[in-house]
Amino acid sequence: MRLLRKHLCAIALSVCAVSTAGAAPLVEPTLHLKPQAGGSGRVALTLDACGGQTDTRILSALVDNRIPATIFVTGIWLKRNAAAVEIMRAHPDLFELENHGGRHIPAVDTPRKIYGIRSAGSPEAVLTEVESGAAALAGTGEPAPKWFRGATAEYSPSAIATIRKLGFKVAGFSINGDGGSLLGARETARRIAAAKDGDVIIAHINQPTHAAGEGVVQGLLALKAKGLTFVRLDDADGVGDDGTTD
Ligand SMILES: [Zn+2]
């Protein structure tokens, strides 16, 4: 869907220019782990919990196979998924919870829509989204988050600067594992299984009815079978572009 959108933009530049009303182009930052000498490679699994429910296929597979993950949770999701939060908290060696915003509003400080979701629209609203997400996590007794990932993972460059000033690193990714959880199981598994040393995978853990979740599990088990090590963002040096980590 993203490719299609970019393609459409390329063939209709003038239309895109009009629709963004002169606002700075959005960025979708990448994030990689620093390469490690020796070993069979490290990858970071990041899973977004935007809203909705919990995909227990993925959660159980992570626990059963002892695969660590960084979970980006919103305030909305935290409120509705107490049982899943309990399971994550019972395995602090596996799960690190980070900030996906208070209300799942894109961290874009000009008014526009991204994948149909209305942006925060102002620097103040970006600030509120980031701080309310951190407050929601603090309310569950979790350690203070160090990473932020905005809804849709797209940002205005000035919003990234705002988030950095609040003390958070911004979590990009290098492999889009499930295409916003809209891909089929087979394609999702193929993308995740293709991860190499240093990759940061993004997928979703909040869509239990989507086929993609099954693919997430298959892809992760394939990586584990290949001998790759999973690390959480806090346990590795992540290097992002667009000023997201430096
Ligand atoms: Zn999200």
Coordinates of C-alpha atoms and ligand atoms in Angstrom, one line a residue:
M1 CA 0.0 0.0 0.0
R2 CA 2.9 2.3 0.9
L3 CA 4.7 1.4 -2.4
L4 CA 1.5 2.1 -4.3
R5 CA 1.1 5.5 -2.6
K6 CA 4.7 6.5 -3.3
H7 CA 4.3 5.4 -6.9
L8 CA 1.2 7.5 -7.2
C9 CA 3.0 10.4 -5.7
A10 CA 5.8 10.0 -8.3
I11 CA 3.5 10.1 -11.2
A12 CA 1.4 12.8 -9.9
L13 CA 3.8 15.1 -8.1
S14 CA 1.8 18.2 -8.6
V15 CA -1.3 16.7 -7.0
C16 CA 0.8 15.6 -4.0
A17 CA 2.3 19.0 -3.7
V18 CA -1.1 20.6 -3.5
S19 CA -2.5 18.0 -1.1
T20 CA 0.3 18.6 1.4
A21 CA -0.2 22.4 1.2
G22 CA 3.5 23.2 1.3
A23 CA 4.2 21.4 4.5
A24 CA 7.7 19.8 5.0
P25 CA 7.8 16.3 3.6
L26 CA 7.3 13.6 6.2
V27 CA 10.0 11.1 7.0
E28 CA 9.9 7.4 7.9
P29 CA 13.2 6.9 9.7
T30 CA 15.1 3.7 9.6
L31 CA 16.8 2.0 12.6
H32 CA 19.5 -0.6 12.6
L33 CA 21.5 -2.3 15.4
K34 CA 25.2 -1.8 15.3
P35 CA 26.8 -4.8 13.7
Q36 CA 28.5 -7.3 16.0
A37 CA 31.6 -9.1 15.3
G38 CA 31.2 -12.9 15.3
G39 CA 28.1 -14.8 16.2
S40 CA 25.2 -15.6 13.8
G41 CA 23.6 -12.2 14.0
R42 CA 21.3 -10.1 16.1
V43 CA 17.9 -8.7 15.2
A44 CA 15.4 -6.6 17.2
L45 CA 11.7 -7.5 17.1
T46 CA 9.5 -4.5 17.8
L47 CA 5.7 -5.0 18.0
D48 CA 3.2 -2.2 18.0
A49 CA 0.1 -2.3 20.2
C50 CA -1.8 0.6 18.6
G51 CA -5.3 -0.1 20.1
G52 CA -7.7 -3.0 19.9
Q53 CA -6.8 -6.3 21.5
T54 CA -3.9 -8.7 21.9
D55 CA -2.8 -11.3 19.4
T56 CA -2.2 -14.2 21.8
R57 CA -0.8 -16.3 19.0
I58 CA 2.2 -14.0 19.0
L59 CA 2.4 -13.4 22.7
S60 CA 2.3 -17.1 23.5
A61 CA 4.9 -17.9 20.9
L62 CA 7.3 -15.3 22.3
V63 CA 6.9 -16.7 25.8
D64 CA 7.1 -20.4 24.8
N65 CA 10.1 -19.8 22.6
R66 CA 11.8 -17.3 24.9
I67 CA 12.0 -14.6 22.2
P68 CA 12.6 -11.1 23.6
A69 CA 10.6 -8.2 22.1
T70 CA 10.2 -4.5 22.5
I71 CA 6.4 -3.7 22.6
F72 CA 5.2 -0.2 21.7
V73 CA 2.0 0.4 23.6
T74 CA -0.5 3.3 23.5
G75 CA -2.5 4.5 26.5
I76 CA -5.6 3.2 24.7
W77 CA -4.2 -0.3 24.4
L78 CA -2.9 -0.4 28.0
K79 CA -6.4 0.3 29.3
R80 CA -8.1 -2.5 27.4
N81 CA -5.4 -5.2 27.7
A82 CA -4.7 -5.7 31.4
A83 CA -4.3 -9.5 31.1
A84 CA -1.7 -9.2 28.3
V85 CA 0.2 -6.5 30.3
E86 CA 0.2 -8.9 33.3
I87 CA 1.8 -11.7 31.1
M88 CA 4.4 -9.2 29.8
R89 CA 5.2 -8.0 33.3
A90 CA 5.6 -11.6 34.5
H91 CA 8.4 -11.9 32.0
P92 CA 10.6 -8.9 32.4
D93 CA 13.5 -10.7 30.8
L94 CA 11.5 -11.0 27.6
F95 CA 9.4 -7.8 27.3
E96 CA 10.3 -4.2 27.3
L97 CA 7.4 -1.8 27.0
E98 CA 7.9 1.5 25.2
N99 CA 5.9 4.5 24.2
H100 CA 3.5 4.4 21.2
G101 CA 1.7 7.6 22.3
G102 CA -1.4 8.3 24.4
R103 CA -4.0 8.1 21.8
H104 CA -2.3 6.8 18.6
I105 CA -2.1 10.1 16.9
P106 CA 0.7 10.6 14.3
A107 CA 3.6 12.7 15.6
V108 CA 3.2 15.2 12.7
D109 CA 3.0 18.8 13.8
T110 CA 1.1 20.2 10.8
P111 CA -2.6 19.3 10.1
R112 CA -2.8 16.4 7.5
K113 CA -3.9 12.8 7.2
I114 CA -1.5 9.8 7.1
Y115 CA -3.1 6.5 6.0
G116 CA -6.4 8.1 6.8
I117 CA -5.4 9.0 10.4
R118 CA -5.5 12.7 11.3
S119 CA -2.1 14.0 12.5
A120 CA -1.5 15.7 15.9
G121 CA -1.5 18.9 13.8
S122 CA 0.6 21.2 16.1
P123 CA 3.8 21.0 18.2
E124 CA 1.7 21.2 21.4
A125 CA -0.4 18.2 20.3
V126 CA 2.7 16.2 19.5
L127 CA 4.0 17.0 23.0
T128 CA 0.7 15.9 24.5
E129 CA 0.7 12.6 22.5
V130 CA 4.2 11.7 23.6
E131 CA 3.8 12.8 27.3
S132 CA 0.4 11.1 27.7
G133 CA 1.9 7.8 26.3
A134 CA 4.7 8.0 28.8
A135 CA 2.3 8.8 31.6
A136 CA 0.1 5.8 30.8
L137 CA 3.1 3.5 31.0
A138 CA 4.2 5.0 34.3
G139 CA 0.6 4.4 35.6
T140 CA 1.0 0.7 35.1
G141 CA 4.2 0.7 37.2
E142 CA 6.5 0.1 34.2
P143 CA 10.0 1.6 34.1
A144 CA 10.0 5.0 32.3
P145 CA 10.1 4.5 28.5
K146 CA 13.2 5.5 26.6
W147 CA 11.9 5.0 23.1
F148 CA 9.0 6.6 21.2
R149 CA 7.3 5.4 18.0
G150 CA 4.5 7.5 16.6
A151 CA 1.4 6.2 15.1
T152 CA 2.0 5.3 11.4
A153 CA 5.8 5.6 12.1
E154 CA 5.9 8.8 10.0
Y155 CA 7.0 12.2 11.4
S156 CA 7.6 15.8 10.5
P157 CA 11.3 16.5 11.0
S158 CA 10.5 19.2 13.5
A159 CA 8.3 16.8 15.5
I160 CA 11.3 14.4 15.7
A161 CA 13.3 17.3 17.3
T162 CA 10.5 17.9 19.8
I163 CA 10.4 14.2 20.8
R164 CA 14.2 14.1 21.2
K165 CA 14.1 17.2 23.4
L166 CA 11.7 15.3 25.7
G167 CA 14.5 12.7 26.1
F168 CA 13.1 9.9 23.9
K169 CA 14.9 8.2 21.0
V170 CA 12.6 7.7 18.0
A171 CA 12.2 4.1 16.9
G172 CA 12.4 3.6 13.2
F173 CA 12.8 0.1 11.7
S174 CA 14.5 -1.6 8.8
I175 CA 12.0 -4.4 8.0
N176 CA 8.3 -3.8 7.6
G177 CA 7.2 -7.3 8.7
D178 CA 3.5 -7.2 8.3
G179 CA 2.6 -4.1 6.3
G180 CA 0.5 -2.6 9.1
S181 CA -0.8 -6.1 9.9
L182 CA -2.6 -6.1 6.5
L183 CA -0.4 -8.6 4.7
G184 CA -1.1 -12.3 4.4
A185 CA 0.5 -14.9 6.6
R186 CA 2.9 -16.2 3.9
E187 CA 4.3 -12.8 2.8
T188 CA 4.6 -11.7 6.5
A189 CA 6.6 -14.9 7.3
R190 CA 8.8 -14.4 4.2
R191 CA 9.6 -10.8 5.1
I192 CA 10.5 -11.5 8.8
A193 CA 12.4 -14.7 8.0
A194 CA 14.6 -12.6 5.6
A195 CA 16.0 -10.5 8.5
K196 CA 19.8 -10.3 8.7
D197 CA 22.2 -9.2 11.4
G198 CA 21.3 -5.6 12.6
D199 CA 17.8 -5.5 11.3
V200 CA 15.0 -4.0 13.3
I201 CA 11.6 -5.6 12.5
I202 CA 8.3 -3.9 12.9
A203 CA 5.0 -5.8 13.2
H204 CA 1.8 -5.7 15.2
I205 CA 0.5 -7.5 18.2
N206 CA -2.9 -6.0 18.4
Q207 CA -4.8 -7.6 15.6
P208 CA -5.7 -11.2 16.7
T209 CA -8.1 -11.8 13.8
H210 CA -5.6 -10.9 11.0
A211 CA -3.7 -13.5 9.0
A212 CA -0.5 -11.6 9.4
G213 CA -0.2 -12.7 13.1
E214 CA 0.3 -16.3 12.0
G215 CA 3.0 -15.2 9.6
V216 CA 4.8 -13.2 12.4
V217 CA 5.1 -16.4 14.4
Q218 CA 6.3 -18.5 11.5
G219 CA 8.9 -15.9 10.5
L220 CA 10.2 -15.6 14.0
L221 CA 10.5 -19.3 14.5
A222 CA 12.4 -19.5 11.1
L223 CA 14.9 -16.8 12.4
K224 CA 15.3 -18.6 15.7
A225 CA 16.0 -21.9 13.8
K226 CA 18.7 -20.1 11.8
G227 CA 20.4 -19.2 15.1
L228 CA 19.8 -15.5 15.1
T229 CA 19.7 -13.8 18.5
F230 CA 16.8 -11.5 19.4
V231 CA 17.6 -8.4 21.4
R232 CA 15.4 -5.5 22.8
L233 CA 16.1 -1.9 21.8
D234 CA 17.4 -1.2 25.3
D235 CA 19.9 -4.0 25.1
A236 CA 21.5 -2.9 21.8
D237 CA 22.9 0.2 20.2
G238 CA 20.4 1.3 17.7
V239 CA 21.4 3.7 15.0
G240 CA 18.7 5.7 13.3
D241 CA 18.6 8.3 10.5
D242 CA 16.8 11.6 10.4
G243 CA 18.2 12.6 13.8
T244 CA 16.2 9.9 15.6
T245 CA 19.0 8.5 17.9
D246 CA 22.0 10.9 17.9
Ligands
ZN1 ZN 0.4 2.0 15.8

